[in-house]
mmCIF file of C-alpha atoms in Angstrom:
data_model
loop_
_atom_site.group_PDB
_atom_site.id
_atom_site.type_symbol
_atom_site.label_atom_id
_atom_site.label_comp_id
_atom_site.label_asym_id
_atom_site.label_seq_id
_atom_site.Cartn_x
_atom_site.Cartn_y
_atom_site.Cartn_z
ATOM 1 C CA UNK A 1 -8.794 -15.608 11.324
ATOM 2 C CA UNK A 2 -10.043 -19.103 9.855
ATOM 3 C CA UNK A 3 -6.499 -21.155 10.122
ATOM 4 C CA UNK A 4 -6.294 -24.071 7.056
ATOM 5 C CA UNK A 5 -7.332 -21.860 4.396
ATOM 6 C CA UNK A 6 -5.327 -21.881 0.594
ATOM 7 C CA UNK A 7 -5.962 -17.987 -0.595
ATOM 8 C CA UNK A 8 -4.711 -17.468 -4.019
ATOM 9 C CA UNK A 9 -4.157 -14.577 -6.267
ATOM 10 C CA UNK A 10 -6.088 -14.756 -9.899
ATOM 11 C CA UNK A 11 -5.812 -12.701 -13.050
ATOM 12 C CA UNK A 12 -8.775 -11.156 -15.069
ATOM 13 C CA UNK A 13 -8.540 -14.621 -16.612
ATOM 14 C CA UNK A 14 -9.258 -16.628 -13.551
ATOM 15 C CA UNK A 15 -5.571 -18.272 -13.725
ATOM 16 C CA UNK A 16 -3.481 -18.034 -10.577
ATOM 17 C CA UNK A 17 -0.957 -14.707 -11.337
ATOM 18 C CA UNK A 18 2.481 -15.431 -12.435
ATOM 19 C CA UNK A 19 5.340 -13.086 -12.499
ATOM 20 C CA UNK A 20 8.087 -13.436 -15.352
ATOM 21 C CA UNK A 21 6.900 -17.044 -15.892
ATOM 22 C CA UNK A 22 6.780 -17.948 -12.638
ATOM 23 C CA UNK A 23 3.807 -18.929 -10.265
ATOM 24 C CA UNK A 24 3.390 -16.316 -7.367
ATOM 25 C CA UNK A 25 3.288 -17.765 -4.299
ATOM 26 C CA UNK A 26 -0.015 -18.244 -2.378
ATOM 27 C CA UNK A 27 -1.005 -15.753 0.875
ATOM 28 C CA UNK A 28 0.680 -16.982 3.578
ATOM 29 C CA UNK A 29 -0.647 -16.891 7.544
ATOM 30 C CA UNK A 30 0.935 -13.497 9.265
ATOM 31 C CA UNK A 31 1.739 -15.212 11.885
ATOM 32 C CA UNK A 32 3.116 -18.363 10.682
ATOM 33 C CA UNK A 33 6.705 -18.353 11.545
ATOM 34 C CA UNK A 34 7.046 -21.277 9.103
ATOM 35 C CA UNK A 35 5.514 -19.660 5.897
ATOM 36 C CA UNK A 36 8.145 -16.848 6.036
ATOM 37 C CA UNK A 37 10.816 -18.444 4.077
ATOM 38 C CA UNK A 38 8.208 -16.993 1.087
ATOM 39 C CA UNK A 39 10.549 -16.344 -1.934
ATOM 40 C CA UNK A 40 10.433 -12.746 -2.748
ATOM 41 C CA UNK A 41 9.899 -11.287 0.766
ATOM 42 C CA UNK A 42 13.182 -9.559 1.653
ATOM 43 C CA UNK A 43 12.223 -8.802 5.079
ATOM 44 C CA UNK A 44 13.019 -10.957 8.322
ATOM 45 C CA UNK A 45 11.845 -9.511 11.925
ATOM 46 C CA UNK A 46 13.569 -10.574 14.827
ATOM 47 C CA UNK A 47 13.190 -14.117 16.685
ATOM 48 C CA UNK A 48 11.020 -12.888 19.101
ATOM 49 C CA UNK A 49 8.703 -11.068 16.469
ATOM 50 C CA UNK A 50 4.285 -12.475 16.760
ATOM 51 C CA UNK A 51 3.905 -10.936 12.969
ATOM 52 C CA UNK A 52 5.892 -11.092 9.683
ATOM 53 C CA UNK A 53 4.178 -7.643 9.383
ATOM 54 C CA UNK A 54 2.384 -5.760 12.298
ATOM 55 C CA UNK A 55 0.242 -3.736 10.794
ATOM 56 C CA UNK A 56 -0.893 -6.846 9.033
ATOM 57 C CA UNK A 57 -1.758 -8.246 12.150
ATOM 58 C CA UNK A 58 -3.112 -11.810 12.312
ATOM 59 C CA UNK A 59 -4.676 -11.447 8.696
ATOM 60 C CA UNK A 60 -3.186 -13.618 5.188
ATOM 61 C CA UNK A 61 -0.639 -11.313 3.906
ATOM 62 C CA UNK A 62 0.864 -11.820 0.067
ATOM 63 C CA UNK A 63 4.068 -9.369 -1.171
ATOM 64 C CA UNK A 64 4.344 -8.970 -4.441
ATOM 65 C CA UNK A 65 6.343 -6.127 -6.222
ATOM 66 C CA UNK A 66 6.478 -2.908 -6.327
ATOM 67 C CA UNK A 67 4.381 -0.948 -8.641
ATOM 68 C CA UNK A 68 1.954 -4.197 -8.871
ATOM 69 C CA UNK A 69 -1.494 -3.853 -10.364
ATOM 70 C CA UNK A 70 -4.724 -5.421 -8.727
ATOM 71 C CA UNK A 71 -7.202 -3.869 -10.420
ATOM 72 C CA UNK A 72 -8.574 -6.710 -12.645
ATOM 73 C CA UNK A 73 -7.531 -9.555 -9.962
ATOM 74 C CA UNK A 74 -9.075 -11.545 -7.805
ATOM 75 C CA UNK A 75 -8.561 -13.783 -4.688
ATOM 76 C CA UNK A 76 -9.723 -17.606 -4.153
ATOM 77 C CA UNK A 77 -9.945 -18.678 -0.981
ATOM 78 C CA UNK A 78 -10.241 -22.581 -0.571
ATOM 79 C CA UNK A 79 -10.607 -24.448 2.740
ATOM 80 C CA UNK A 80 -8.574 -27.738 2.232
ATOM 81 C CA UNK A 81 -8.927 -28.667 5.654
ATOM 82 C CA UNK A 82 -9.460 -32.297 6.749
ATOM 83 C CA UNK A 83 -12.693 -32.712 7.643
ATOM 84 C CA UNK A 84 -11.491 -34.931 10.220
ATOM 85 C CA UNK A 85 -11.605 -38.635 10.855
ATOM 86 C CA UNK A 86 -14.084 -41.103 10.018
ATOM 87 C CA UNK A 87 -14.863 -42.436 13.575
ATOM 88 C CA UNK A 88 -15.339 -38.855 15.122
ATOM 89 C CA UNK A 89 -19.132 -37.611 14.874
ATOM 90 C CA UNK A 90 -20.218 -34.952 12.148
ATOM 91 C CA UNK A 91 -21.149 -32.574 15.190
ATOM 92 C CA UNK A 92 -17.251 -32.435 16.147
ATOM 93 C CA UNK A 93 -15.470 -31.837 13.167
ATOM 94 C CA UNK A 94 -14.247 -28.295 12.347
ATOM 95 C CA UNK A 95 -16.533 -26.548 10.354
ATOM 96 C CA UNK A 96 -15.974 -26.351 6.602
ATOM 97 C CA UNK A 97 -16.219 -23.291 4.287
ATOM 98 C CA UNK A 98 -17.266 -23.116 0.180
ATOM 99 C CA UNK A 99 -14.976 -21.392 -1.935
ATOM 100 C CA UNK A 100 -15.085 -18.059 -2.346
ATOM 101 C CA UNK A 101 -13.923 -15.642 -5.068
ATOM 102 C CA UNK A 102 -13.510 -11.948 -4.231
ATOM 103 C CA UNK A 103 -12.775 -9.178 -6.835
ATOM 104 C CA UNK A 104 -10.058 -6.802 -5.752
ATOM 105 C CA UNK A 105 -9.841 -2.658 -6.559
ATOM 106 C CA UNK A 106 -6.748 -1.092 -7.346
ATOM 107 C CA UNK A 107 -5.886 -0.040 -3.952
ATOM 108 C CA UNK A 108 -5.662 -3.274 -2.446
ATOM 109 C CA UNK A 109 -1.663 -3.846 -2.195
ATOM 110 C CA UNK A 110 0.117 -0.763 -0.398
ATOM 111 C CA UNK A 111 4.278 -0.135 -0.826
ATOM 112 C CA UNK A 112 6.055 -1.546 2.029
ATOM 113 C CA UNK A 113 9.038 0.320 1.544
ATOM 114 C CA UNK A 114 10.306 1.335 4.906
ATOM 115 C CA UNK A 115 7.078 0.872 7.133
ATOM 116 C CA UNK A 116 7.014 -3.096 7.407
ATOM 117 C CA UNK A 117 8.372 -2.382 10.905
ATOM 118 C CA UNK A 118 5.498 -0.156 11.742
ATOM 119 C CA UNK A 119 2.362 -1.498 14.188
ATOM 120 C CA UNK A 120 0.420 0.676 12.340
ATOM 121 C CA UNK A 121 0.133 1.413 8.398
ATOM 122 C CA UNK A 122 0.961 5.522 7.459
ATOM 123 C CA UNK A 123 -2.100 7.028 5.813
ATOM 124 C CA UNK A 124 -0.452 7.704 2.312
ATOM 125 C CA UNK A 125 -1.411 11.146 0.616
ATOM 126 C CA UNK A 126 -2.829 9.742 -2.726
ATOM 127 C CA UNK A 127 -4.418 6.126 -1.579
ATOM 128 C CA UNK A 128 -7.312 5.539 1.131
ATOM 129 C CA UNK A 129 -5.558 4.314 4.364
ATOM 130 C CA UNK A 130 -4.720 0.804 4.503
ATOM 131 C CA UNK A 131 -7.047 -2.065 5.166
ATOM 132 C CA UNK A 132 -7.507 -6.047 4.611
ATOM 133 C CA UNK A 133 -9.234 -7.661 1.866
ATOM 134 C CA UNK A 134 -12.316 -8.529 4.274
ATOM 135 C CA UNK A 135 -14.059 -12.232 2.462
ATOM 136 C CA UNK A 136 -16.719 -13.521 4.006
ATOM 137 C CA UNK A 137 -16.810 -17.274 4.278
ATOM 138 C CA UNK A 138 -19.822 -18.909 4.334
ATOM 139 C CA UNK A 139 -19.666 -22.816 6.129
ATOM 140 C CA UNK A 140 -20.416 -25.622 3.394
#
């Protein structure tokens, strides 16, 4: 996992997704302790707890609502990492990725209800087991 990176949902138009008039949040890091103060995630694991999620593992996790469509949406992923500072040579600064834009299908978000405790997603009778968004980044 690329730390650094802004990863945005989009609608069919392009436009980052709001819900009721208000902006969604952007993907937050799994395992950022910090980031989970997220308005609209009602779940808080215990203090000593590596992942907001576990089956999410160390991937950029987003929760949006129930019943939530991503069939005509799309995710932006932006590196707006430093690319470090002006006296260090171009050899040692971190590398640097373009932006990407990747279309998503309509079984892309998966119901938390009751499993966000669980190391390892349920297979769900109606829906292909779960799996990450994979986006390839390619360096600039």
């Amino acid at each position: 996992m690329v730390e650094g990176l802004r990863v945005t949902l989009l609608d069919s138009n392009n436009v980052p997704v709001t819900i009721a008039g208000r902006p969604i949040a952007p993907f937050v890091r799994n395992t950022d302790r910090t980031a989970w103060e997220v308005p609209d995630v009602r779940h808080r694991p215990g203090p000593q707890a590596k992942y907001l999620f576990p089956f999410a593992e160390d991937n950029y996790i987003l929760v949006v609502p129930n019943n939530f469509h991503t069939a005509k949406m799309k995710v932006l992923v932006q590196d707006e990492r430093d690319a470090g500072p002006l006296n260090k040579r171009r050899d040692q600064w971190p590398v640097r990725y373009k932006q990407v834009v990747v279309p998503l299908s309509a079984f892309d978000s998966y119901p938390l209800c009751s499993v966000f405790d669980e190391s390892v997603y349920p297979e769900l009778h109606d829906r292909p087991a779960f799996h990450p968004v994979a986006i390839t980044l390619y360096p600039r």
